PDB file of C-alpha atoms in Angstrom:
ATOM      1  CA  MET A   8     -18.430  -3.895-111.506  1.00 72.00           C
ATOM      2  CA  GLU A   9     -14.751  -4.041-110.527  1.00 81.00           C
ATOM      3  CA  LYS A  10     -13.637  -1.821-113.371  1.00 85.00           C
ATOM      4  CA  ASP A  11     -12.592   1.006-111.100  1.00 87.00           C
ATOM      5  CA  LEU A  12     -10.415  -1.305-109.022  1.00 90.00           C
ATOM      6  CA  ASP A  13      -8.829  -2.777-112.149  1.00 92.00           C
ATOM      7  CA  LYS A  14      -8.105   0.709-113.382  1.00 92.00           C
ATOM      8  CA  VAL A  15      -6.388   1.604-110.102  1.00 92.00           C
ATOM      9  CA  ILE A  16      -4.314  -1.571-110.257  1.00 93.00           C
ATOM     10  CA  GLU A  17      -3.253  -0.842-113.822  1.00 94.00           C
ATOM     11  CA  GLU A  18      -2.318   2.659-112.802  1.00 92.00           C
ATOM     12  CA  ILE A  19      -0.139   1.382-109.940  1.00 92.00           C
ATOM     13  CA  MET A  20       1.517  -1.204-112.180  1.00 94.00           C
ATOM     14  CA  SER A  21       2.390   1.483-114.681  1.00 94.00           C
ATOM     15  CA  THR A  22       4.530   3.241-112.091  1.00 91.00           C
ATOM     16  CA  PRO A  23       8.281   2.765-112.810  1.00 91.00           C
ATOM     17  CA  ASN A  24      10.051  -0.073-110.907  1.00 92.00           C
ATOM     18  CA  VAL A  25       6.727  -1.533-109.651  1.00 94.00           C
ATOM     19  CA  ASN A  26       6.383  -5.191-110.580  1.00 93.00           C
ATOM     20  CA  GLY A  27       3.572  -6.353-108.317  1.00 95.00           C
ATOM     21  CA  CYS A  28       0.460  -5.142-106.557  1.00 95.00           C
ATOM     22  CA  LEU A  29      -2.083  -6.624-104.179  1.00 95.00           C
ATOM     23  CA  VAL A  30      -5.220  -5.407-102.431  1.00 95.00           C
ATOM     24  CA  ALA A  31      -6.922  -7.338 -99.632  1.00 95.00           C
ATOM     25  CA  ASP A  32      -9.738  -6.761 -97.172  1.00 93.00           C
ATOM     26  CA  HIS A  33      -9.393  -6.793 -93.356  1.00 93.00           C
ATOM     27  CA  GLN A  34      -9.948 -10.537 -93.194  1.00 94.00           C
ATOM     28  CA  GLY A  35      -7.124 -11.330 -95.585  1.00 94.00           C
ATOM     29  CA  LEU A  36      -9.309 -11.967 -98.611  1.00 95.00           C
ATOM     30  CA  CYS A  37      -7.493 -10.994-101.782  1.00 95.00           C
ATOM     31  CA  LEU A  38      -9.564  -8.481-103.753  1.00 93.00           C
ATOM     32  CA  ALA A  39      -7.050  -7.877-106.540  1.00 92.00           C
ATOM     33  CA  SER A  40      -3.521  -8.939-107.392  1.00 93.00           C
ATOM     34  CA  LYS A  41      -1.236  -8.432-110.322  1.00 94.00           C
ATOM     35  CA  GLY A  42       2.369  -9.070-111.284  1.00 94.00           C
ATOM     36  CA  SER A  43       4.729 -10.738-108.839  1.00 93.00           C
ATOM     37  CA  ALA A  44       2.261 -10.407-105.949  1.00 92.00           C
ATOM     38  CA  HIS A  45       0.736 -13.798-105.198  1.00 93.00           C
ATOM     39  CA  VAL A  46      -2.850 -14.210-104.083  1.00 94.00           C
ATOM     40  CA  ASP A  47      -1.757 -16.478-101.215  1.00 94.00           C
ATOM     41  CA  SER A  48       0.309 -13.748 -99.586  1.00 94.00           C
ATOM     42  CA  ALA A  49      -2.789 -11.589 -98.960  1.00 95.00           C
ATOM     43  CA  GLY A  50      -3.348 -13.043 -95.496  1.00 95.00           C
ATOM     44  CA  VAL A  51       0.259 -12.500 -94.435  1.00 96.00           C
ATOM     45  CA  ILE A  52       0.264  -8.928 -95.709  1.00 96.00           C
ATOM     46  CA  VAL A  53      -2.928  -8.089 -93.817  1.00 96.00           C
ATOM     47  CA  ALA A  54      -1.539  -9.687 -90.664  1.00 96.00           C
ATOM     48  CA  ILE A  55       1.682  -7.673 -90.909  1.00 96.00           C
ATOM     49  CA  SER A  56      -0.238  -4.399 -91.327  1.00 95.00           C
ATOM     50  CA  GLU A  57      -2.520  -5.317 -88.420  1.00 95.00           C
ATOM     51  CA  GLN A  58       0.417  -5.975 -86.099  1.00 94.00           C
ATOM     52  CA  ALA A  59       2.105  -2.756 -87.198  1.00 94.00           C
ATOM     53  CA  CYS A  60      -1.058  -0.791 -86.405  1.00 94.00           C
ATOM     54  CA  LYS A  61      -0.923  -2.113 -82.820  1.00 94.00           C
ATOM     55  CA  ILE A  62       2.393  -0.360 -82.137  1.00 92.00           C
ATOM     56  CA  GLN A  63       0.740   3.062 -81.974  1.00 92.00           C
ATOM     57  CA  PRO A  64      -3.014   2.527 -82.277  1.00 91.00           C
ATOM     58  CA  ASN A  65      -3.848   6.228 -81.900  1.00 93.00           C
ATOM     59  CA  LEU A  66      -1.844   7.291 -84.933  1.00 92.00           C
ATOM     60  CA  LYS A  67      -2.788   6.631 -88.533  1.00 92.00           C
ATOM     61  CA  PRO A  68      -1.709   3.247 -89.922  1.00 93.00           C
ATOM     62  CA  PRO A  69       2.047   3.078 -90.503  1.00 93.00           C
ATOM     63  CA  THR A  70       3.741   2.168 -93.749  1.00 94.00           C
ATOM     64  CA  VAL A  71       5.632  -1.104 -93.510  1.00 94.00           C
ATOM     65  CA  CYS A  72       8.581  -1.629 -95.819  1.00 93.00           C
ATOM     66  CA  LEU A  73      10.125  -5.089 -96.170  1.00 93.00           C
ATOM     67  CA  GLU A  74      13.282  -4.920 -98.190  1.00 89.00           C
ATOM     68  CA  THR A  75      16.038  -7.103 -99.530  1.00 90.00           C
ATOM     69  CA  ASP A  76      19.088  -6.035-101.467  1.00 89.00           C
ATOM     70  CA  LYS A  77      17.175  -5.680-104.700  1.00 92.00           C
ATOM     71  CA  LYS A  78      13.496  -5.721-103.871  1.00 93.00           C
ATOM     72  CA  GLN A  79      11.061  -3.830-101.702  1.00 93.00           C
ATOM     73  CA  CYS A  80       7.572  -4.555-100.433  1.00 95.00           C
ATOM     74  CA  LEU A  81       5.504  -1.610 -99.222  1.00 95.00           C
ATOM     75  CA  ILE A  82       2.437  -2.368 -97.109  1.00 96.00           C
ATOM     76  CA  GLN A  83      -0.147   0.088 -95.881  1.00 95.00           C
ATOM     77  CA  ARG A  84      -3.643   0.003 -94.540  1.00 95.00           C
ATOM     78  CA  HIS A  85      -6.470   2.390 -95.274  1.00 93.00           C
ATOM     79  CA  GLY A  86      -9.688   1.729 -93.407  1.00 91.00           C
ATOM     80  CA  THR A  87     -10.447  -1.926 -93.921  1.00 92.00           C
ATOM     81  CA  ILE A  88      -8.370  -2.219 -97.082  1.00 94.00           C
ATOM     82  CA  THR A  89      -4.708  -3.214 -97.061  1.00 96.00           C
ATOM     83  CA  GLY A  90      -2.537  -2.630-100.099  1.00 95.00           C
ATOM     84  CA  ALA A  91       0.914  -3.925-100.998  1.00 96.00           C
ATOM     85  CA  ILE A  92       3.271  -2.823-103.742  1.00 95.00           C
ATOM     86  CA  TYR A  93       6.233  -4.929-104.856  1.00 96.00           C
ATOM     87  CA  LYS A  94       9.013  -2.819-106.230  1.00 94.00           C
ATOM     88  CA  GLN A  95      12.526  -3.132-107.640  1.00 93.00           C
ATOM     89  CA  LYS A  96      15.052  -0.976-105.866  1.00 87.00           C
ATOM     90  CA  ALA A  97      16.108   1.986-107.953  1.00 76.00           C
TER      91      ALA A  97
ATOM     92  CA  MET B  24     -63.029 -36.181  32.808  1.00 47.00           C
ATOM     93  CA  GLN B  25     -63.300 -39.638  31.469  1.00 51.00           C
ATOM     94  CA  SER B  26     -62.590 -38.432  28.062  1.00 55.00           C
ATOM     95  CA  ASP B  27     -59.422 -36.727  29.246  1.00 62.00           C
ATOM     96  CA  GLU B  28     -58.229 -39.894  30.850  1.00 64.00           C
ATOM     97  CA  GLU B  29     -59.015 -41.885  27.794  1.00 63.00           C
ATOM     98  CA  ASP B  30     -57.131 -39.387  25.702  1.00 66.00           C
ATOM     99  CA  SER B  31     -54.052 -39.532  27.824  1.00 66.00           C
ATOM    100  CA  ALA B  32     -54.178 -43.318  27.863  1.00 61.00           C
ATOM    101  CA  LEU B  33     -54.441 -43.357  24.130  1.00 62.00           C
ATOM    102  CA  HIS B  34     -51.523 -40.962  23.806  1.00 67.00           C
ATOM    103  CA  SER B  35     -49.334 -43.055  26.013  1.00 66.00           C
ATOM    104  CA  CYS B  36     -50.329 -46.129  24.105  1.00 53.00           C
ATOM    105  CA  PHE B  37     -49.462 -44.467  20.788  1.00 62.00           C
ATOM    106  CA  ASP B  38     -46.167 -43.255  22.133  1.00 69.00           C
ATOM    107  CA  SER B  39     -45.173 -46.670  23.298  1.00 60.00           C
ATOM    108  CA  LEU B  40     -46.275 -48.180  20.038  1.00 59.00           C
ATOM    109  CA  LYS B  41     -44.357 -45.587  18.059  1.00 63.00           C
ATOM    110  CA  SER B  42     -41.174 -46.136  19.967  1.00 59.00           C
ATOM    111  CA  ALA B  43     -41.566 -49.875  19.576  1.00 56.00           C
ATOM    112  CA  VAL B  44     -42.068 -49.596  15.824  1.00 54.00           C
ATOM    113  CA  MET B  45     -39.155 -47.216  15.414  1.00 54.00           C
ATOM    114  CA  GLY B  46     -36.940 -49.444  17.464  1.00 51.00           C
ATOM    115  CA  CYS B  47     -37.932 -52.386  15.415  1.00 48.00           C
ATOM    116  CA  CYS B  48     -37.269 -50.515  12.208  1.00 47.00           C
ATOM    117  CA  TYR B  49     -33.913 -49.384  13.420  1.00 50.00           C
ATOM    118  CA  SER B  50     -33.016 -52.881  14.442  1.00 48.00           C
ATOM    119  CA  ILE B  51     -34.043 -54.219  11.053  1.00 50.00           C
ATOM    120  CA  CYS B  52     -32.069 -51.577   9.251  1.00 48.00           C
ATOM    121  CA  HIS B  53     -29.115 -52.129  11.422  1.00 50.00           C
ATOM    122  CA  LYS B  54     -29.288 -55.824  10.858  1.00 48.00           C
ATOM    123  CA  GLU B  55     -29.510 -55.334   7.131  1.00 48.00           C
ATOM    124  CA  ASN B  56     -26.480 -53.120   7.217  1.00 49.00           C
ATOM    125  CA  ASP B  57     -24.549 -55.695   9.068  1.00 48.00           C
ATOM    126  CA  THR B  58     -25.472 -58.492   6.756  1.00 49.00           C
ATOM    127  CA  GLN B  59     -25.164 -56.382   3.630  1.00 48.00           C
ATOM    128  CA  GLU B  60     -21.828 -57.848   2.559  1.00 52.00           C
ATOM    129  CA  ASN B  61     -23.130 -61.360   2.234  1.00 64.00           C
ATOM    130  CA  ILE B  62     -26.718 -60.967   1.127  1.00 70.00           C
ATOM    131  CA  VAL B  63     -27.496 -59.690  -2.305  1.00 73.00           C
ATOM    132  CA  ASN B  64     -30.345 -57.173  -2.158  1.00 77.00           C
ATOM    133  CA  GLU B  65     -31.196 -53.716  -3.509  1.00 77.00           C
ATOM    134  CA  ARG B  66     -28.458 -52.137  -1.429  1.00 76.00           C
ATOM    135  CA  THR B  67     -25.577 -54.228  -2.562  1.00 74.00           C
ATOM    136  CA  HIS B  68     -23.091 -52.620  -4.948  1.00 72.00           C
ATOM    137  CA  LEU B  69     -23.360 -53.746  -8.487  1.00 71.00           C
ATOM    138  CA  LEU B  70     -19.683 -53.160  -9.070  1.00 72.00           C
ATOM    139  CA  GLU B  71     -17.335 -54.161  -6.341  1.00 66.00           C
ATOM    140  CA  VAL B  72     -15.010 -51.370  -5.438  1.00 61.00           C
ATOM    141  CA  PRO B  73     -11.507 -52.701  -4.973  1.00 58.00           C
ATOM    142  CA  GLU B  74     -10.196 -51.982  -1.545  1.00 54.00           C
ATOM    143  CA  GLN B  75      -6.790 -50.771  -2.696  1.00 52.00           C
ATOM    144  CA  THR B  76      -8.134 -47.715  -4.484  1.00 49.00           C
ATOM    145  CA  GLN B  77      -9.794 -46.620  -1.312  1.00 49.00           C
ATOM    146  CA  GLU B  78      -6.817 -47.355   0.780  1.00 47.00           C
ATOM    147  CA  THR B  79      -3.891 -46.261  -1.361  1.00 47.00           C
ATOM    148  CA  PRO B  80      -4.609 -42.513  -1.555  1.00 48.00           C
ATOM    149  CA  VAL B  81      -4.698 -42.271   2.181  1.00 47.00           C
ATOM    150  CA  PRO B  82      -1.110 -43.316   2.900  1.00 47.00           C
ATOM    151  CA  VAL B  83       0.181 -41.466  -0.195  1.00 48.00           C
ATOM    152  CA  ALA B  84      -1.609 -38.311   0.780  1.00 46.00           C
ATOM    153  CA  SER B  85      -0.346 -38.611   4.292  1.00 48.00           C
ATOM    154  CA  ALA B  86       3.299 -39.313   3.403  1.00 48.00           C
ATOM    155  CA  SER B  87       3.469 -37.628  -0.004  1.00 50.00           C
ATOM    156  CA  THR B  88       4.791 -34.099   0.423  1.00 51.00           C
ATOM    157  CA  PRO B  89       8.311 -34.739   1.632  1.00 54.00           C
ATOM    158  CA  PRO B  90       9.296 -37.831  -0.464  1.00 56.00           C
ATOM    159  CA  ARG B  91       7.574 -36.758  -3.705  1.00 62.00           C
ATOM    160  CA  LYS B  92       9.970 -33.903  -4.426  1.00 73.00           C
ATOM    161  CA  PRO B  93      12.907 -36.064  -5.475  1.00 79.00           C
ATOM    162  CA  ASP B  94      10.564 -38.012  -7.763  1.00 89.00           C
ATOM    163  CA  GLU B  95       9.433 -34.850  -9.534  1.00 91.00           C
ATOM    164  CA  GLN B  96      12.993 -33.656  -9.755  1.00 92.00           C
ATOM    165  CA  SER B  97      14.151 -36.906 -11.269  1.00 93.00           C
ATOM    166  CA  ALA B  98      11.262 -36.932 -13.724  1.00 94.00           C
ATOM    167  CA  LEU B  99      12.054 -33.394 -14.769  1.00 94.00           C
ATOM    168  CA  ASN B 100      15.690 -34.310 -15.170  1.00 94.00           C
ATOM    169  CA  ARG B 101      14.737 -37.288 -17.265  1.00 94.00           C
ATOM    170  CA  ILE B 102      12.501 -35.140 -19.551  1.00 94.00           C
ATOM    171  CA  LEU B 103      15.251 -32.570 -19.861  1.00 93.00           C
ATOM    172  CA  HIS B 104      17.759 -35.252 -20.752  1.00 93.00           C
ATOM    173  CA  GLU B 105      15.466 -36.773 -23.391  1.00 93.00           C
ATOM    174  CA  THR B 106      14.785 -33.360 -24.928  1.00 92.00           C
ATOM    175  CA  ALA B 107      18.482 -32.556 -24.980  1.00 89.00           C
ATOM    176  CA  THR B 108      19.251 -35.807 -26.768  1.00 88.00           C
ATOM    177  CA  ASN B 109      16.504 -35.163 -29.353  1.00 88.00           C
ATOM    178  CA  VAL B 110      17.541 -31.587 -30.142  1.00 87.00           C
ATOM    179  CA  ILE B 111      20.328 -31.045 -32.683  1.00 82.00           C
ATOM    180  CA  ASP B 112      22.209 -27.899 -31.792  1.00 77.00           C
ATOM    181  CA  VAL B 113      23.386 -26.660 -35.171  1.00 77.00           C
ATOM    182  CA  GLY B 114      25.253 -23.713 -33.758  1.00 73.00           C
ATOM    183  CA  ALA B 115      27.361 -25.916 -31.518  1.00 73.00           C
ATOM    184  CA  LEU B 116      28.405 -28.225 -34.357  1.00 72.00           C
ATOM    185  CA  GLY B 117      30.835 -25.683 -35.773  1.00 66.00           C
ATOM    186  CA  PRO B 118      31.713 -25.065 -39.416  1.00 67.00           C
ATOM    187  CA  TYR B 119      31.405 -28.030 -41.753  1.00 69.00           C
ATOM    188  CA  ALA B 120      34.939 -28.745 -42.706  1.00 71.00           C
ATOM    189  CA  LEU B 121      35.830 -31.045 -45.591  1.00 74.00           C
ATOM    190  CA  GLU B 122      39.170 -32.701 -46.036  1.00 80.00           C
ATOM    191  CA  PRO B 123      41.077 -31.390 -49.062  1.00 82.00           C
ATOM    192  CA  GLY B 124      41.368 -34.925 -50.424  1.00 87.00           C
ATOM    193  CA  ALA B 125      37.662 -35.592 -50.069  1.00 88.00           C
ATOM    194  CA  TYR B 126      36.927 -32.206 -51.561  1.00 88.00           C
ATOM    195  CA  SER B 127      38.931 -32.877 -54.737  1.00 91.00           C
ATOM    196  CA  GLU B 128      37.468 -36.349 -54.941  1.00 92.00           C
ATOM    197  CA  ARG B 129      33.969 -34.957 -54.838  1.00 92.00           C
ATOM    198  CA  VAL B 130      34.837 -32.389 -57.494  1.00 93.00           C
ATOM    199  CA  ARG B 131      36.065 -35.191 -59.723  1.00 94.00           C
ATOM    200  CA  ALA B 132      32.971 -37.302 -59.085  1.00 94.00           C
ATOM    201  CA  TYR B 133      30.580 -34.451 -59.780  1.00 94.00           C
ATOM    202  CA  THR B 134      32.453 -33.424 -62.928  1.00 94.00           C
ATOM    203  CA  ALA B 135      32.234 -36.986 -64.224  1.00 94.00           C
ATOM    204  CA  ARG B 136      28.501 -37.064 -63.512  1.00 93.00           C
ATOM    205  CA  VAL B 137      27.954 -33.740 -65.257  1.00 92.00           C
ATOM    206  CA  ALA B 138      29.937 -34.929 -68.286  1.00 91.00           C
ATOM    207  CA  LEU B 139      27.729 -38.039 -68.470  1.00 90.00           C
ATOM    208  CA  ALA B 140      24.548 -35.962 -68.382  1.00 87.00           C
ATOM    209  CA  PRO B 141      22.900 -35.357 -71.778  1.00 86.00           C
ATOM    210  CA  GLN B 142      23.689 -32.058 -73.432  1.00 84.00           C
ATOM    211  CA  PRO B 143      20.900 -29.482 -73.439  1.00 84.00           C
ATOM    212  CA  PRO B 144      19.074 -29.278 -76.765  1.00 85.00           C
ATOM    213  CA  PRO B 145      20.383 -26.586 -79.099  1.00 85.00           C
ATOM    214  CA  PRO B 146      18.362 -23.376 -79.000  1.00 81.00           C
ATOM    215  CA  ALA B 147      15.619 -23.208 -81.590  1.00 82.00           C
ATOM    216  CA  PRO B 148      16.557 -21.115 -84.625  1.00 81.00           C
ATOM    217  CA  ARG B 149      15.058 -17.702 -84.263  1.00 78.00           C
ATOM    218  CA  LEU B 150      13.333 -16.101 -87.202  1.00 80.00           C
ATOM    219  CA  LEU B 151      14.023 -12.634 -85.865  1.00 80.00           C
ATOM    220  CA  ALA B 152      17.545 -12.567 -84.476  1.00 79.00           C
ATOM    221  CA  ASP B 153      19.203  -9.512 -83.023  1.00 82.00           C
ATOM    222  CA  VAL B 154      21.691  -7.958 -85.379  1.00 84.00           C
ATOM    223  CA  PRO B 155      25.082  -6.952 -83.913  1.00 88.00           C
ATOM    224  CA  HIS B 156      25.297  -3.537 -82.361  1.00 91.00           C
ATOM    225  CA  ALA B 157      27.513  -1.961 -85.023  1.00 91.00           C
ATOM    226  CA  GLU B 158      25.322  -3.222 -87.836  1.00 89.00           C
ATOM    227  CA  ARG B 159      22.209  -2.090 -86.041  1.00 89.00           C
ATOM    228  CA  THR B 160      23.436   1.466 -85.570  1.00 91.00           C
ATOM    229  CA  GLY B 161      24.433   1.547 -89.230  1.00 89.00           C
ATOM    230  CA  LEU B 162      20.977   0.368 -90.308  1.00 85.00           C
ATOM    231  CA  LEU B 163      19.144   2.769 -88.059  1.00 87.00           C
ATOM    232  CA  ALA B 164      21.281   5.692 -89.159  1.00 89.00           C
ATOM    233  CA  ARG B 165      20.314   5.160 -92.779  1.00 86.00           C
ATOM    234  CA  PRO B 166      17.595   7.419 -94.214  1.00 85.00           C
ATOM    235  CA  GLY B 167      14.081   6.055 -93.884  1.00 84.00           C
ATOM    236  CA  LEU B 168      11.532   5.370 -96.577  1.00 86.00           C
ATOM    237  CA  PRO B 169      11.751   7.935 -99.396  1.00 88.00           C
ATOM    238  CA  ASN B 170       8.813  10.294 -99.652  1.00 90.00           C
ATOM    239  CA  GLY B 171       8.161   9.105-103.195  1.00 90.00           C
ATOM    240  CA  ASP B 172       7.621   5.527-102.060  1.00 90.00           C
ATOM    241  CA  ARG B 173       5.457   6.609 -99.178  1.00 91.00           C
ATOM    242  CA  ASP B 174       3.288   8.747-101.431  1.00 92.00           C
ATOM    243  CA  LEU B 175       3.070   5.938-103.946  1.00 92.00           C
ATOM    244  CA  ILE B 176       1.714   3.382-101.503  1.00 93.00           C
ATOM    245  CA  THR B 177      -0.497   5.897 -99.700  1.00 93.00           C
ATOM    246  CA  ASN B 178      -2.129   7.103-102.888  1.00 93.00           C
ATOM    247  CA  ALA B 179      -2.444   3.608-104.285  1.00 93.00           C
ATOM    248  CA  VAL B 180      -4.200   2.268-101.203  1.00 94.00           C
ATOM    249  CA  LYS B 181      -6.425   5.320-100.982  1.00 93.00           C
ATOM    250  CA  LYS B 182      -7.519   4.934-104.616  1.00 92.00           C
ATOM    251  CA  ALA B 183      -8.040   1.201-104.199  1.00 93.00           C
ATOM    252  CA  ALA B 184     -10.183   1.784-101.116  1.00 93.00           C
ATOM    253  CA  ALA B 185     -12.267   4.332-102.972  1.00 92.00           C
ATOM    254  CA  ALA B 186     -12.681   1.975-105.909  1.00 92.00           C
ATOM    255  CA  ILE B 187     -13.730  -0.887-103.616  1.00 91.00           C
ATOM    256  CA  SER B 188     -16.218   1.300-101.780  1.00 90.00           C
ATOM    257  CA  GLU B 189     -17.907   1.939-105.107  1.00 87.00           C
ATOM    258  CA  LEU B 190     -18.061  -1.730-105.911  1.00 84.00           C
ATOM    259  CA  ARG B 191     -21.667  -2.578-106.675  1.00 83.00           C
ATOM    260  CA  VAL B 192     -23.450  -5.609-108.026  1.00 82.00           C
ATOM    261  CA  GLU B 193     -24.923  -4.594-111.379  1.00 81.00           C
ATOM    262  CA  HIS B 194     -28.159  -6.075-112.413  1.00 83.00           C
ATOM    263  CA  HIS B 195     -28.229  -7.378-115.988  1.00 84.00           C
ATOM    264  CA  GLU B 196     -30.598 -10.324-116.122  1.00 83.00           C
ATOM    265  CA  ASP B 197     -33.718 -11.524-114.367  1.00 82.00           C
ATOM    266  CA  LEU B 198     -33.021 -13.115-111.039  1.00 82.00           C
ATOM    267  CA  VAL B 199     -35.910 -15.550-111.416  1.00 84.00           C
ATOM    268  CA  VAL B 200     -35.340 -17.899-114.329  1.00 81.00           C
ATOM    269  CA  PRO B 201     -38.238 -20.174-115.460  1.00 81.00           C
ATOM    270  CA  PHE B 202     -37.291 -23.812-115.652  1.00 85.00           C
ATOM    271  CA  ARG B 203     -38.044 -25.478-118.929  1.00 83.00           C
ATOM    272  CA  VAL B 204     -40.258 -28.145-117.567  1.00 80.00           C
ATOM    273  CA  PRO B 205     -41.709 -30.229-120.411  1.00 73.00           C
TER     274      PRO B 205
END
């Protein structure tokens, strides 16, 4: 049933420097999470992507990048799905 | 002929009678008018009109025009005086000057009061604070997100969305399960 989604998640996690991944729907419900990404952060991630989309609503959803000295969190929306990738800085 | 005489006699008789009646009536009326003040009847006034009201306007009206003028003038002067005392002419007061001693004293008093007043609460810590200008220009001048990262997240989300759109409930067992009722 969710095999395809699991496969996609595994594929993302196999990317170098990626140590977390999360997928949520438009209401903030976590659909999949792996690694350092916590299920509870799904709502916050969706909210961030929603607010970012309001900056220029006519353009396609922007990519949000939260970063610290060592880590990075990439957030993007596609339709009703919001994805987040946690990554170590190269 | 006789009838004519009778007619004329009758006429004269009526005339004399009429004059007598009218005279009598007049005398009665006249008498009533004379005695009106003492006898209470339908012609007496219900409310007695005081004599002064009837009499006073006459002498005033007759002797008013020349002596009234000073009265009006004095009344006007009085009104003018009262108005002048009630009005505060700000323009005529001149600039509000304060003695140097009083001025410094007030400064001291107000400073003491301000020092006694409670300090305003410290501003709430802001989650998103402005970074200094130099740091900001340095941050903004740095290169943006690498294309590799952007492609990574874009492709990942696209694939995830496609996978979720194909999410279906697969049917394996019967939905209706018979209860094992003994």
